[in-house]
Amino acid sequence: AEGWGCDRDRSEGAGVTMAIMSYEGLRQDGRRWNELRRMQCDLGVVSGADGSCSFTCGRTKIIASCFVVPLSKQKASAARVPTTATAAAASTAPHVELRVSWLPFATQERRERGRTDRQVVDLEGMLKQTACAMLDASSAVVQKQTASGRGSSGAARGNNMEVQIKVAVLQADGGVRSCCVNAVTCAIGMANLVCGCLVVSCGCTAQQLGRTLRETRMLQSRGEEEEGKRLLLDPNGAETTKLGELSLSVTSAADRRQFQDVVSINCEAKLTPEEFEEAVETCAEGCRAVSKFLRRKLLDYMTKVATISSH
Protein backbone atom coordinates (compact mmCIF):
# COMPACT_ATOMS: atom_id res chain seq x y z
CA ALA A 1 0.00 0.00 0.00
CA GLU A 2 1.22 3.49 -0.79
CA GLY A 3 2.50 5.40 2.23
CA TRP A 4 3.72 2.36 4.09
CA GLY A 5 7.47 2.12 3.81
CA CYS A 6 9.04 1.47 7.21
CA ASP A 7 10.08 -1.99 8.35
CA ARG A 8 8.27 -3.95 5.67
CA ASP A 9 7.66 -7.66 6.10
CA ARG A 10 6.56 -10.02 3.31
CA SER A 11 4.09 -12.60 4.57
CA GLU A 12 4.71 -16.22 3.57
CA GLY A 13 2.77 -17.55 0.62
CA ALA A 14 0.58 -14.47 0.23
CA GLY A 15 3.03 -12.16 -1.50
CA VAL A 16 1.48 -9.21 0.30
CA THR A 17 3.81 -6.55 1.61
CA MET A 18 2.84 -5.40 5.09
CA ALA A 19 4.43 -2.67 7.17
CA ILE A 20 4.54 -2.08 10.89
CA MET A 21 4.43 1.73 10.58
CA SER A 22 3.71 4.19 7.79
CA TYR A 23 5.71 7.24 6.72
CA GLU A 24 3.33 9.36 8.81
CA GLY A 25 4.23 7.43 11.96
CA LEU A 26 0.95 5.48 12.14
CA ARG A 27 0.63 1.77 12.81
CA GLN A 28 -1.66 -0.59 10.89
CA ASP A 29 -4.62 0.17 13.18
CA GLY A 30 -4.06 3.95 13.06
CA ARG A 31 -2.33 4.34 16.44
CA ARG A 32 0.82 6.20 17.30
CA TRP A 33 3.71 4.31 18.88
CA ASN A 34 2.67 5.27 22.45
CA GLU A 35 -1.10 4.74 22.18
CA LEU A 36 -3.15 1.88 23.60
CA ARG A 37 -5.74 -0.08 21.73
CA ARG A 38 -9.41 0.54 22.45
CA MET A 39 -10.40 -1.24 25.67
CA GLN A 40 -13.83 -2.48 26.70
CA CYS A 41 -14.70 -3.99 30.07
CA ASP A 42 -18.10 -5.57 30.77
CA LEU A 43 -18.77 -6.80 34.31
CA GLY A 44 -21.26 -9.44 35.42
CA VAL A 45 -21.36 -11.35 32.12
CA VAL A 46 -21.42 -14.89 33.64
CA SER A 47 -24.57 -15.79 35.53
CA GLY A 48 -24.03 -17.59 38.83
CA ALA A 49 -20.48 -16.32 39.28
CA ASP A 50 -19.54 -14.12 42.22
CA GLY A 51 -17.51 -11.99 39.84
CA SER A 52 -17.04 -12.07 36.08
CA CYS A 53 -15.57 -9.85 33.42
CA SER A 54 -15.33 -9.71 29.65
CA PHE A 55 -12.22 -7.71 28.77
CA THR A 56 -11.55 -6.70 25.18
CA CYS A 57 -8.45 -4.89 23.95
CA GLY A 58 -8.39 -4.41 20.21
CA ARG A 59 -9.29 -7.81 18.79
CA THR A 60 -8.15 -9.76 21.86
CA LYS A 61 -11.06 -10.91 24.02
CA ILE A 62 -10.90 -12.65 27.39
CA ILE A 63 -13.66 -13.81 29.75
CA ALA A 64 -12.81 -14.43 33.42
CA SER A 65 -15.17 -15.70 36.11
CA CYS A 66 -14.60 -15.99 39.87
CA PHE A 67 -16.44 -18.34 42.24
CA VAL A 68 -16.04 -18.17 46.03
CA VAL A 69 -16.88 -21.54 47.64
CA PRO A 70 -16.23 -23.12 51.05
CA LEU A 71 -12.92 -24.90 51.38
CA SER A 72 -13.17 -28.68 51.19
CA LYS A 73 -12.19 -30.83 54.17
CA GLN A 74 -9.29 -32.42 52.31
CA LYS A 75 -7.73 -29.07 51.43
CA ALA A 76 -8.45 -27.69 54.89
CA SER A 77 -6.73 -30.64 56.58
CA ALA A 78 -3.74 -30.24 54.27
CA ALA A 79 -3.14 -26.73 55.60
CA ARG A 80 -0.76 -26.81 58.56
CA VAL A 81 -0.50 -24.51 61.55
CA PRO A 82 1.73 -21.53 60.58
CA THR A 83 5.04 -21.32 62.40
CA THR A 84 6.28 -17.95 61.13
CA ALA A 85 4.78 -14.52 60.67
CA THR A 86 4.96 -14.85 56.89
CA ALA A 87 3.15 -18.17 56.97
CA ALA A 88 0.55 -16.70 59.31
CA ALA A 89 -0.14 -13.85 56.89
CA ALA A 90 -0.41 -16.30 53.99
CA SER A 91 -2.79 -18.54 55.95
CA THR A 92 -5.41 -15.78 56.14
CA ALA A 93 -5.58 -15.58 52.34
CA PRO A 94 -8.10 -17.88 50.63
CA HIS A 95 -6.97 -20.87 48.60
CA VAL A 96 -6.82 -20.13 44.84
CA GLU A 97 -7.58 -22.56 42.01
CA LEU A 98 -7.24 -21.31 38.43
CA ARG A 99 -7.94 -22.89 35.04
CA VAL A 100 -7.27 -21.44 31.58
CA SER A 101 -9.17 -22.58 28.48
CA TRP A 102 -7.61 -21.56 25.16
CA LEU A 103 -10.37 -22.07 22.60
CA PRO A 104 -9.33 -23.47 19.19
CA PHE A 105 -10.88 -20.57 17.24
CA ALA A 106 -8.94 -17.97 19.24
CA THR A 107 -6.17 -17.85 16.61
CA GLN A 108 -5.93 -18.45 12.87
CA GLU A 109 -4.08 -21.70 13.50
CA ARG A 110 -7.27 -23.33 14.80
CA ARG A 111 -5.13 -25.46 17.07
CA GLU A 112 -6.53 -26.88 20.27
CA ARG A 113 -4.39 -26.24 23.34
CA GLY A 114 -4.73 -28.70 26.19
CA ARG A 115 -3.88 -28.22 29.84
CA THR A 116 -0.38 -29.55 29.27
CA ASP A 117 0.37 -26.98 26.57
CA ARG A 118 3.39 -24.89 27.53
CA GLN A 119 1.71 -21.56 26.84
CA VAL A 120 -1.36 -22.53 28.86
CA VAL A 121 0.76 -23.76 31.79
CA ASP A 122 2.80 -20.55 31.84
CA LEU A 123 -0.36 -18.46 31.62
CA GLU A 124 -2.00 -20.32 34.50
CA GLY A 125 1.06 -19.83 36.69
CA MET A 126 1.23 -16.11 35.98
CA LEU A 127 -2.50 -15.55 36.55
CA LYS A 128 -2.44 -17.50 39.81
CA GLN A 129 0.45 -15.30 40.91
CA THR A 130 -1.70 -12.29 40.03
CA ALA A 131 -4.66 -13.51 42.10
CA CYS A 132 -2.44 -14.35 45.06
CA ALA A 133 -0.84 -10.89 44.91
CA MET A 134 -4.25 -9.24 45.28
CA LEU A 135 -5.52 -11.55 48.03
CA ASP A 136 -2.23 -11.74 49.97
CA ALA A 137 -2.14 -7.96 50.18
CA SER A 138 -5.59 -7.98 51.76
CA SER A 139 -4.57 -10.77 54.16
CA ALA A 140 -1.71 -8.60 55.41
CA VAL A 141 -4.23 -5.90 56.28
CA VAL A 142 -6.39 -8.46 58.10
CA GLN A 143 -3.34 -9.64 60.06
CA LYS A 144 -2.62 -6.08 61.25
CA GLN A 145 -6.24 -5.59 62.29
CA THR A 146 -6.27 -8.92 64.12
CA ALA A 147 -3.02 -8.11 65.94
CA SER A 148 -4.41 -4.76 67.07
CA GLY A 149 -7.69 -6.37 68.19
CA ARG A 150 -9.85 -4.48 65.71
CA GLY A 151 -11.20 -7.56 63.98
CA SER A 152 -10.58 -11.26 63.42
CA SER A 153 -13.52 -12.35 61.27
CA GLY A 154 -11.60 -11.64 58.06
CA ALA A 155 -8.87 -14.12 58.96
CA ALA A 156 -11.35 -16.86 59.81
CA ARG A 157 -13.30 -16.20 56.65
CA GLY A 158 -10.10 -16.35 54.56
CA ASN A 159 -9.07 -19.70 56.04
CA ASN A 160 -12.39 -21.30 55.08
CA MET A 161 -12.70 -19.93 51.53
CA GLU A 162 -11.58 -21.18 48.17
CA VAL A 163 -11.47 -18.90 45.14
CA GLN A 164 -12.01 -20.71 41.84
CA ILE A 165 -11.11 -18.68 38.77
CA LYS A 166 -11.84 -19.72 35.19
CA VAL A 167 -10.33 -17.87 32.24
CA ALA A 168 -11.36 -18.38 28.61
CA VAL A 169 -9.35 -16.97 25.70
CA LEU A 170 -11.88 -16.25 22.96
CA GLN A 171 -9.69 -14.22 20.61
CA ALA A 172 -5.92 -13.80 20.67
CA ASP A 173 -4.46 -10.90 18.69
CA GLY A 174 -1.51 -9.77 20.79
CA GLY A 175 -1.34 -8.84 24.46
CA VAL A 176 -3.03 -12.04 25.67
CA ARG A 177 -1.12 -12.13 28.97
CA SER A 178 -1.95 -8.52 29.81
CA CYS A 179 -5.61 -8.92 28.89
CA CYS A 180 -5.91 -12.06 31.03
CA VAL A 181 -4.37 -10.28 34.03
CA ASN A 182 -6.74 -7.32 33.67
CA ALA A 183 -9.75 -9.61 33.27
CA VAL A 184 -8.84 -11.64 36.38
CA THR A 185 -8.33 -8.43 38.34
CA CYS A 186 -11.82 -7.18 37.47
CA ALA A 187 -13.41 -10.56 38.26
CA ILE A 188 -11.79 -10.71 41.70
CA GLY A 189 -12.59 -7.07 42.39
CA MET A 190 -16.26 -7.70 41.58
CA ALA A 191 -16.50 -10.88 43.71
CA ASN A 192 -16.92 -8.97 46.99
CA LEU A 193 -13.47 -10.06 48.17
CA VAL A 194 -11.20 -7.86 50.25
CA CYS A 195 -8.38 -6.80 47.92
CA GLY A 196 -5.41 -4.85 49.17
CA CYS A 197 -4.64 -3.60 45.66
CA LEU A 198 -5.37 -4.15 42.00
CA VAL A 199 -2.95 -5.84 39.61
CA VAL A 200 -2.83 -4.31 36.14
CA SER A 201 -0.75 -5.29 33.13
CA CYS A 202 0.41 -3.82 29.85
CA GLY A 203 3.00 -4.75 27.22
CA CYS A 204 5.26 -3.32 24.58
CA THR A 205 7.39 -4.68 21.76
CA ALA A 206 10.59 -6.35 22.88
CA GLN A 207 12.56 -5.03 19.90
CA GLN A 208 12.78 -1.36 19.02
CA LEU A 209 11.45 0.19 15.83
CA GLY A 210 13.21 3.03 14.00
CA ARG A 211 11.60 6.36 13.26
CA THR A 212 9.82 6.86 9.98
CA LEU A 213 11.39 8.82 7.14
CA ARG A 214 8.94 11.71 7.49
CA GLU A 215 9.56 12.04 11.25
CA THR A 216 13.33 12.01 10.65
CA ARG A 217 13.06 14.80 8.07
CA MET A 218 10.81 16.87 10.34
CA LEU A 219 13.34 16.62 13.18
CA GLN A 220 16.15 17.58 10.84
CA SER A 221 14.23 20.59 9.52
CA ARG A 222 13.60 21.77 13.10
CA GLY A 223 17.22 21.29 14.01
CA GLU A 224 16.34 18.77 16.70
CA GLU A 225 18.35 15.68 17.49
CA GLU A 226 16.90 12.36 16.51
CA GLU A 227 16.14 10.12 19.48
CA GLY A 228 16.65 7.00 17.40
CA LYS A 229 14.50 3.93 17.92
CA ARG A 230 11.53 3.43 20.22
CA LEU A 231 9.21 0.70 21.47
CA LEU A 232 5.58 0.18 20.42
CA LEU A 233 3.11 0.23 23.30
CA ASP A 234 0.38 -2.44 23.46
CA PRO A 235 1.37 -4.39 20.30
CA ASN A 236 -1.16 -6.33 18.24
CA GLY A 237 -0.66 -9.80 16.81
CA ALA A 238 1.33 -8.76 13.73
CA GLU A 239 3.65 -6.53 15.76
CA THR A 240 4.15 -9.22 18.39
CA THR A 241 5.02 -11.82 15.76
CA LYS A 242 7.75 -9.66 14.24
CA LEU A 243 9.13 -7.69 17.20
CA GLY A 244 8.27 -9.89 20.21
CA GLU A 245 6.58 -8.69 23.38
CA LEU A 246 7.47 -7.74 26.93
CA SER A 247 4.55 -7.69 29.38
CA LEU A 248 4.66 -6.12 32.83
CA SER A 249 2.24 -6.71 35.71
CA VAL A 250 2.31 -4.34 38.68
CA THR A 251 0.20 -3.62 41.74
CA SER A 252 -1.87 -0.45 41.65
CA ALA A 253 -3.05 1.06 44.91
CA ALA A 254 -5.67 3.78 45.29
CA ASP A 255 -2.98 6.16 46.48
CA ARG A 256 -1.09 7.21 43.36
CA ARG A 257 1.92 8.18 45.45
CA GLN A 258 2.35 4.60 46.63
CA PHE A 259 5.11 2.65 44.88
CA GLN A 260 4.10 0.05 42.33
CA ASP A 261 5.39 -3.46 43.10
CA VAL A 262 6.26 -5.69 40.18
CA VAL A 263 4.22 -8.92 40.14
CA SER A 264 5.56 -10.52 36.95
CA ILE A 265 7.58 -9.74 33.83
CA ASN A 266 7.52 -11.84 30.67
CA CYS A 267 9.92 -11.15 27.80
CA GLU A 268 10.19 -12.95 24.48
CA ALA A 269 13.60 -11.59 23.41
CA LYS A 270 17.09 -11.02 24.73
CA LEU A 271 17.61 -7.41 25.85
CA THR A 272 20.51 -5.42 27.19
CA PRO A 273 20.06 -3.82 30.64
CA GLU A 274 19.49 -0.43 29.01
CA GLU A 275 16.89 -1.81 26.61
CA PHE A 276 15.18 -3.74 29.40
CA GLU A 277 14.92 -0.62 31.58
CA GLU A 278 13.45 1.39 28.71
CA ALA A 279 10.91 -1.36 27.98
CA VAL A 280 9.82 -1.52 31.62
CA GLU A 281 9.35 2.26 31.73
CA THR A 282 7.25 2.12 28.56
CA CYS A 283 5.05 -0.63 30.00
CA ALA A 284 4.71 1.25 33.30
CA GLU A 285 3.19 4.22 31.46
CA GLY A 286 0.66 1.89 29.88
CA CYS A 287 -0.11 0.28 33.25
CA ARG A 288 -1.03 3.69 34.69
CA ALA A 289 -3.55 4.26 31.90
CA VAL A 290 -5.00 0.74 32.29
CA SER A 291 -5.28 1.22 36.06
CA LYS A 292 -7.33 4.40 35.65
CA PHE A 293 -9.62 2.63 33.17
CA LEU A 294 -10.23 -0.43 35.37
CA ARG A 295 -10.78 1.60 38.54
CA ARG A 296 -13.35 3.77 36.77
CA LYS A 297 -15.20 0.70 35.46
CA LEU A 298 -15.25 -1.02 38.87
CA LEU A 299 -16.32 2.15 40.64
CA ASP A 300 -19.15 2.78 38.17
CA TYR A 301 -20.37 -0.80 38.54
CA MET A 302 -20.28 -0.76 42.34
CA THR A 303 -22.05 2.60 42.40
CA LYS A 304 -24.76 1.22 40.14
CA VAL A 305 -25.22 -1.87 42.33
CA ALA A 306 -25.41 0.25 45.50
CA THR A 307 -27.99 2.51 43.91
CA ILE A 308 -30.18 -0.42 42.83
CA SER A 309 -29.95 -2.15 46.24
CA SER A 310 -30.85 1.04 48.09
CA HIS A 311 -34.22 1.33 46.30
XYZ file of C-alpha atoms in Angstrom:
311
model
C 0.000 0.000 0.000
C 1.219 3.490 -0.788
C 2.498 5.398 2.228
C 3.720 2.359 4.090
C 7.470 2.119 3.808
C 9.042 1.466 7.208
C 10.082 -1.993 8.349
C 8.266 -3.948 5.670
C 7.656 -7.661 6.103
C 6.556 -10.016 3.314
C 4.093 -12.605 4.566
C 4.707 -16.216 3.567
C 2.768 -17.546 0.616
C 0.578 -14.469 0.234
C 3.025 -12.165 -1.498
C 1.485 -9.211 0.296
C 3.806 -6.549 1.609
C 2.835 -5.399 5.093
C 4.427 -2.672 7.165
C 4.537 -2.082 10.886
C 4.433 1.730 10.577
C 3.714 4.189 7.787
C 5.711 7.236 6.717
C 3.328 9.357 8.812
C 4.233 7.427 11.957
C 0.949 5.478 12.143
C 0.625 1.772 12.806
C -1.656 -0.585 10.890
C -4.616 0.170 13.176
C -4.062 3.952 13.060
C -2.327 4.339 16.437
C 0.823 6.199 17.301
C 3.712 4.305 18.883
C 2.669 5.271 22.450
C -1.097 4.742 22.180
C -3.146 1.881 23.602
C -5.739 -0.083 21.726
C -9.407 0.539 22.450
C -10.400 -1.236 25.668
C -13.828 -2.480 26.698
C -14.698 -3.991 30.072
C -18.105 -5.569 30.771
C -18.772 -6.799 34.312
C -21.264 -9.443 35.423
C -21.362 -11.352 32.123
C -21.423 -14.886 33.639
C -24.574 -15.792 35.527
C -24.030 -17.588 38.827
C -20.484 -16.320 39.282
C -19.542 -14.124 42.220
C -17.511 -11.993 39.844
C -17.045 -12.069 36.082
C -15.567 -9.853 33.420
C -15.332 -9.711 29.652
C -12.221 -7.714 28.774
C -11.546 -6.696 25.180
C -8.453 -4.892 23.953
C -8.386 -4.413 20.206
C -9.290 -7.810 18.785
C -8.153 -9.757 21.860
C -11.064 -10.905 24.015
C -10.899 -12.651 27.394
C -13.663 -13.812 29.755
C -12.806 -14.427 33.416
C -15.169 -15.697 36.111
C -14.604 -15.993 39.868
C -16.436 -18.342 42.239
C -16.040 -18.169 46.030
C -16.883 -21.535 47.640
C -16.229 -23.124 51.050
C -12.916 -24.901 51.380
C -13.173 -28.682 51.189
C -12.194 -30.833 54.171
C -9.286 -32.423 52.308
C -7.733 -29.074 51.429
C -8.448 -27.687 54.888
C -6.734 -30.644 56.581
C -3.739 -30.245 54.266
C -3.144 -26.728 55.598
C -0.762 -26.810 58.564
C -0.496 -24.511 61.550
C 1.726 -21.531 60.584
C 5.037 -21.320 62.396
C 6.282 -17.953 61.134
C 4.781 -14.516 60.666
C 4.958 -14.852 56.886
C 3.149 -18.167 56.975
C 0.549 -16.698 59.308
C -0.135 -13.853 56.893
C -0.407 -16.299 53.993
C -2.793 -18.543 55.946
C -5.414 -15.777 56.137
C -5.577 -15.577 52.336
C -8.096 -17.878 50.633
C -6.972 -20.866 48.603
C -6.821 -20.130 44.845
C -7.575 -22.555 42.014
C -7.237 -21.312 38.434
C -7.942 -22.892 35.040
C -7.268 -21.445 31.578
C -9.166 -22.582 28.483
C -7.614 -21.563 25.162
C -10.370 -22.071 22.596
C -9.335 -23.468 19.186
C -10.883 -20.568 17.238
C -8.937 -17.968 19.236
C -6.169 -17.851 16.614
C -5.930 -18.446 12.869
C -4.076 -21.697 13.499
C -7.272 -23.325 14.799
C -5.128 -25.463 17.071
C -6.532 -26.883 20.275
C -4.390 -26.243 23.341
C -4.732 -28.695 26.191
C -3.883 -28.215 29.842
C -0.380 -29.548 29.271
C 0.373 -26.980 26.568
C 3.391 -24.895 27.533
C 1.714 -21.562 26.837
C -1.361 -22.533 28.860
C 0.759 -23.764 31.790
C 2.805 -20.548 31.840
C -0.360 -18.459 31.618
C -1.996 -20.315 34.502
C 1.057 -19.835 36.689
C 1.227 -16.107 35.976
C -2.496 -15.550 36.553
C -2.435 -17.501 39.815
C 0.447 -15.303 40.908
C -1.701 -12.288 40.029
C -4.659 -13.508 42.097
C -2.438 -14.350 45.062
C -0.836 -10.892 44.913
C -4.247 -9.245 45.278
C -5.521 -11.547 48.034
C -2.232 -11.744 49.974
C -2.137 -7.957 50.177
C -5.590 -7.982 51.763
C -4.566 -10.769 54.162
C -1.706 -8.604 55.405
C -4.231 -5.897 56.278
C -6.389 -8.459 58.098
C -3.339 -9.639 60.055
C -2.621 -6.080 61.253
C -6.242 -5.586 62.285
C -6.268 -8.921 64.123
C -3.024 -8.115 65.944
C -4.415 -4.761 67.071
C -7.687 -6.375 68.186
C -9.855 -4.480 65.712
C -11.196 -7.559 63.981
C -10.580 -11.257 63.420
C -13.522 -12.345 61.271
C -11.600 -11.642 58.058
C -8.869 -14.117 58.963
C -11.348 -16.857 59.814
C -13.301 -16.203 56.648
C -10.105 -16.353 54.556
C -9.068 -19.704 56.041
C -12.391 -21.297 55.080
C -12.698 -19.928 51.527
C -11.580 -21.181 48.166
C -11.468 -18.895 45.138
C -12.011 -20.710 41.840
C -11.107 -18.677 38.768
C -11.845 -19.721 35.190
C -10.328 -17.872 32.236
C -11.364 -18.376 28.607
C -9.347 -16.968 25.703
C -11.883 -16.252 22.960
C -9.687 -14.218 20.611
C -5.916 -13.800 20.669
C -4.460 -10.899 18.688
C -1.512 -9.766 20.790
C -1.337 -8.844 24.463
C -3.027 -12.044 25.672
C -1.119 -12.128 28.968
C -1.945 -8.521 29.805
C -5.614 -8.918 28.892
C -5.913 -12.059 31.030
C -4.370 -10.282 34.027
C -6.738 -7.324 33.666
C -9.751 -9.615 33.271
C -8.837 -11.642 36.385
C -8.330 -8.425 38.344
C -11.819 -7.182 37.474
C -13.409 -10.564 38.256
C -11.791 -10.712 41.699
C -12.593 -7.067 42.391
C -16.256 -7.702 41.582
C -16.505 -10.884 43.709
C -16.924 -8.965 46.993
C -13.473 -10.058 48.172
C -11.199 -7.862 50.254
C -8.378 -6.800 47.917
C -5.407 -4.847 49.174
C -4.636 -3.604 45.659
C -5.367 -4.151 42.003
C -2.951 -5.836 39.608
C -2.829 -4.311 36.137
C -0.752 -5.290 33.132
C 0.415 -3.817 29.852
C 2.997 -4.754 27.225
C 5.257 -3.319 24.579
C 7.386 -4.678 21.760
C 10.591 -6.347 22.884
C 12.557 -5.028 19.902
C 12.777 -1.359 19.020
C 11.452 0.190 15.834
C 13.207 3.030 13.998
C 11.595 6.360 13.263
C 9.816 6.862 9.978
C 11.388 8.819 7.136
C 8.940 11.707 7.495
C 9.562 12.039 11.246
C 13.330 12.014 10.650
C 13.064 14.802 8.067
C 10.813 16.871 10.345
C 13.338 16.618 13.178
C 16.149 17.580 10.841
C 14.232 20.587 9.516
C 13.603 21.765 13.096
C 17.218 21.288 14.009
C 16.342 18.766 16.699
C 18.351 15.683 17.487
C 16.896 12.356 16.512
C 16.139 10.123 19.483
C 16.648 6.996 17.402
C 14.498 3.925 17.921
C 11.529 3.429 20.221
C 9.208 0.701 21.471
C 5.582 0.178 20.425
C 3.108 0.227 23.299
C 0.383 -2.442 23.458
C 1.365 -4.393 20.296
C -1.163 -6.328 18.243
C -0.662 -9.800 16.810
C 1.335 -8.763 13.727
C 3.651 -6.532 15.761
C 4.154 -9.225 18.391
C 5.017 -11.820 15.755
C 7.747 -9.655 14.237
C 9.130 -7.690 17.204
C 8.270 -9.889 20.213
C 6.576 -8.690 23.379
C 7.474 -7.735 26.928
C 4.550 -7.693 29.375
C 4.659 -6.121 32.825
C 2.235 -6.712 35.712
C 2.309 -4.341 38.684
C 0.198 -3.616 41.738
C -1.867 -0.449 41.648
C -3.049 1.060 44.914
C -5.668 3.775 45.286
C -2.978 6.160 46.482
C -1.087 7.214 43.355
C 1.919 8.183 45.450
C 2.350 4.604 46.628
C 5.111 2.653 44.876
C 4.098 0.045 42.326
C 5.386 -3.456 43.099
C 6.259 -5.695 40.180
C 4.222 -8.920 40.142
C 5.559 -10.519 36.954
C 7.580 -9.738 33.830
C 7.525 -11.843 30.667
C 9.918 -11.150 27.802
C 10.192 -12.950 24.478
C 13.600 -11.594 23.411
C 17.089 -11.019 24.735
C 17.613 -7.414 25.846
C 20.509 -5.424 27.194
C 20.062 -3.823 30.644
C 19.486 -0.427 29.015
C 16.886 -1.812 26.609
C 15.178 -3.735 29.403
C 14.921 -0.620 31.580
C 13.453 1.389 28.710
C 10.907 -1.357 27.978
C 9.817 -1.521 31.619
C 9.350 2.261 31.732
C 7.251 2.116 28.563
C 5.052 -0.634 30.004
C 4.707 1.253 33.299
C 3.187 4.216 31.456
C 0.662 1.888 29.876
C -0.109 0.285 33.250
C -1.027 3.691 34.689
C -3.552 4.257 31.899
C -4.998 0.740 32.293
C -5.283 1.224 36.062
C -7.332 4.403 35.651
C -9.620 2.634 33.169
C -10.232 -0.428 35.369
C -10.781 1.601 38.536
C -13.349 3.766 36.774
C -15.198 0.705 35.460
C -15.250 -1.020 38.868
C -16.318 2.148 40.644
C -19.148 2.779 38.173
C -20.370 -0.799 38.536
C -20.278 -0.764 42.339
C -22.050 2.602 42.396
C -24.760 1.222 40.140
C -25.218 -1.870 42.327
C -25.405 0.250 45.495
C -27.995 2.506 43.906
C -30.182 -0.422 42.829
C -29.953 -2.149 46.239
C -30.850 1.044 48.090
C -34.222 1.331 46.300
